[in-house]
Amino acid sequence: MSAPVAEVEGLTKSFGGVPAVDHLSFALHGGEIAGFLGPNGAGKSTTLRLLLGLAAPTSGTARVFGRRYADLDEPTRSVGAVLEFADFHPNRTGRNHVRVLALSSGIDEHRVAEVLELVDLSAVADRKVGGYSLGMRQRLGLATALLGDPKLLILDEPINGLDPAGVHWLRAFLRRFADGGGAVLVSSHVLAEVEQSVDRVLIINQGRLLADQSMTEIARDGGSLEQTYLAITQAVAL
Ligand SMILES: Nc1ncnc2c1ncn2[C@@H]1O[C@H](COP(=O)(O)OP(=O)(O)OP(=O)(O)O)[C@@H](O)[C@H]1O
Ligand SMILES: [Mg+2]
């Protein structure tokens, strides 16, 4: 099999001595869309932040394309990310946000209009972000993630706030992206949507991996993803 696009090994992150991510190991390969699931506080966002070098592991490793994120030569061209609480300057327009990032990453300016069009934000791109709706902000986050035409997308609850057309678009987009060899790690609580859009699920709780199963395996067991998820997470809670 090809080298993993993202890989965590024995990854542990503690806050004040309490583990948020606890000896987590998994690998993600090109062409795969993996859903990253787990209850509130399970450690999903922390894991994604560790992969993106936004926090340092207490122990273990988090690598993308075989290296720590900080050691990538051209991170924007390798990894695109949308995290929770994306922080956009409210007085800047959407277009300027994307342009600033393009400039700082050495990406040609023609790509700015292209990604804004891709996420269907062209019509409001010259409005200030302070006046954007939640879904518009999500779309703007996606536009910035796609700027460098990356091969790995790390998305933290990207469908929050998206309208049905947006959810439909994202599902189709991620599938095309993976068909073209890209890898996606996407956290979500919307299991009905996850069921339709991913190849594989990683379920964690209290920072630990509880399941790593393909959707084919889950379907073979006869249950819905929701039934599987509840059985796995509640078995631990009880
Ligand atoms: N900077 C921090 N300082 C202290 N504790 C933190 C910090 N970041 C996360 N935590 C704790 O780590 C645990 C995991 O949080 P995390 O945000 O990774 O969960 P999550 O799976 O993303 O949850 P949700 O589904 O609610 O987004 C929680 O107990 C949280 O309180
Ligand atoms: Mg989270």
PDB file of N, CA and C and ligand atoms in Angstrom, residues 40-41 43-46 84 156-157 187 189, ligand 2:
ATOM      1  N   ASN A  40     -19.047  14.775  22.277  1.00  0.00           N
ATOM      2  CA  ASN A  40     -18.448  16.070  22.629  1.00  0.00           C
ATOM      3  C   ASN A  40     -17.323  15.824  23.618  1.00  0.00           C
ATOM      4  N   GLY A  41     -16.187  16.453  23.347  1.00  0.00           N
ATOM      5  CA  GLY A  41     -15.053  16.317  24.269  1.00  0.00           C
ATOM      6  C   GLY A  41     -14.234  15.056  24.062  1.00  0.00           C
ATOM      7  N   GLY A  43     -12.042  14.369  21.844  1.00  0.00           N
ATOM      8  CA  GLY A  43     -10.654  14.606  21.445  1.00  0.00           C
ATOM      9  C   GLY A  43     -10.455  14.769  19.948  1.00  0.00           C
ATOM     10  N   LYS A  44     -11.538  14.930  19.205  1.00  0.00           N
ATOM     11  CA  LYS A  44     -11.444  15.042  17.741  1.00  0.00           C
ATOM     12  C   LYS A  44     -10.694  16.313  17.328  1.00  0.00           C
ATOM     13  N   SER A  45     -11.191  17.455  17.788  1.00  0.00           N
ATOM     14  CA  SER A  45     -10.558  18.720  17.379  1.00  0.00           C
ATOM     15  C   SER A  45      -9.105  18.759  17.834  1.00  0.00           C
ATOM     16  N   THR A  46      -8.837  18.250  19.021  1.00  0.00           N
ATOM     17  CA  THR A  46      -7.455  18.239  19.520  1.00  0.00           C
ATOM     18  C   THR A  46      -6.567  17.413  18.595  1.00  0.00           C
ATOM     19  N   GLU A  84     -12.730  24.472  13.736  1.00  0.00           N
ATOM     20  CA  GLU A  84     -13.800  25.140  14.470  1.00  0.00           C
ATOM     21  C   GLU A  84     -13.399  26.592  14.725  1.00  0.00           C
ATOM     22  N   ASP A 156     -13.002  20.108  10.295  1.00  0.00           N
ATOM     23  CA  ASP A 156     -13.636  19.931  11.608  1.00  0.00           C
ATOM     24  C   ASP A 156     -15.081  20.419  11.522  1.00  0.00           C
ATOM     25  N   GLU A 157     -15.999  19.489  11.488  1.00  0.00           N
ATOM     26  CA  GLU A 157     -17.441  19.780  11.418  1.00  0.00           C
ATOM     27  C   GLU A 157     -17.768  20.781  10.306  1.00  0.00           C
ATOM     28  N   SER A 187     -14.429  15.503  10.688  1.00  0.00           N
ATOM     29  CA  SER A 187     -15.192  15.220  11.905  1.00  0.00           C
ATOM     30  C   SER A 187     -16.625  15.697  11.708  1.00  0.00           C
ATOM     31  N   HIS A 189     -20.900  15.292  13.666  1.00  0.00           N
ATOM     32  CA  HIS A 189     -21.873  14.620  14.529  1.00  0.00           C
ATOM     33  C   HIS A 189     -23.106  14.214  13.726  1.00  0.00           C
TER      34      HIS A 189
HETATM   35 MG    MG B   2     -14.457  19.555  18.255  1.00  0.00          MG
END
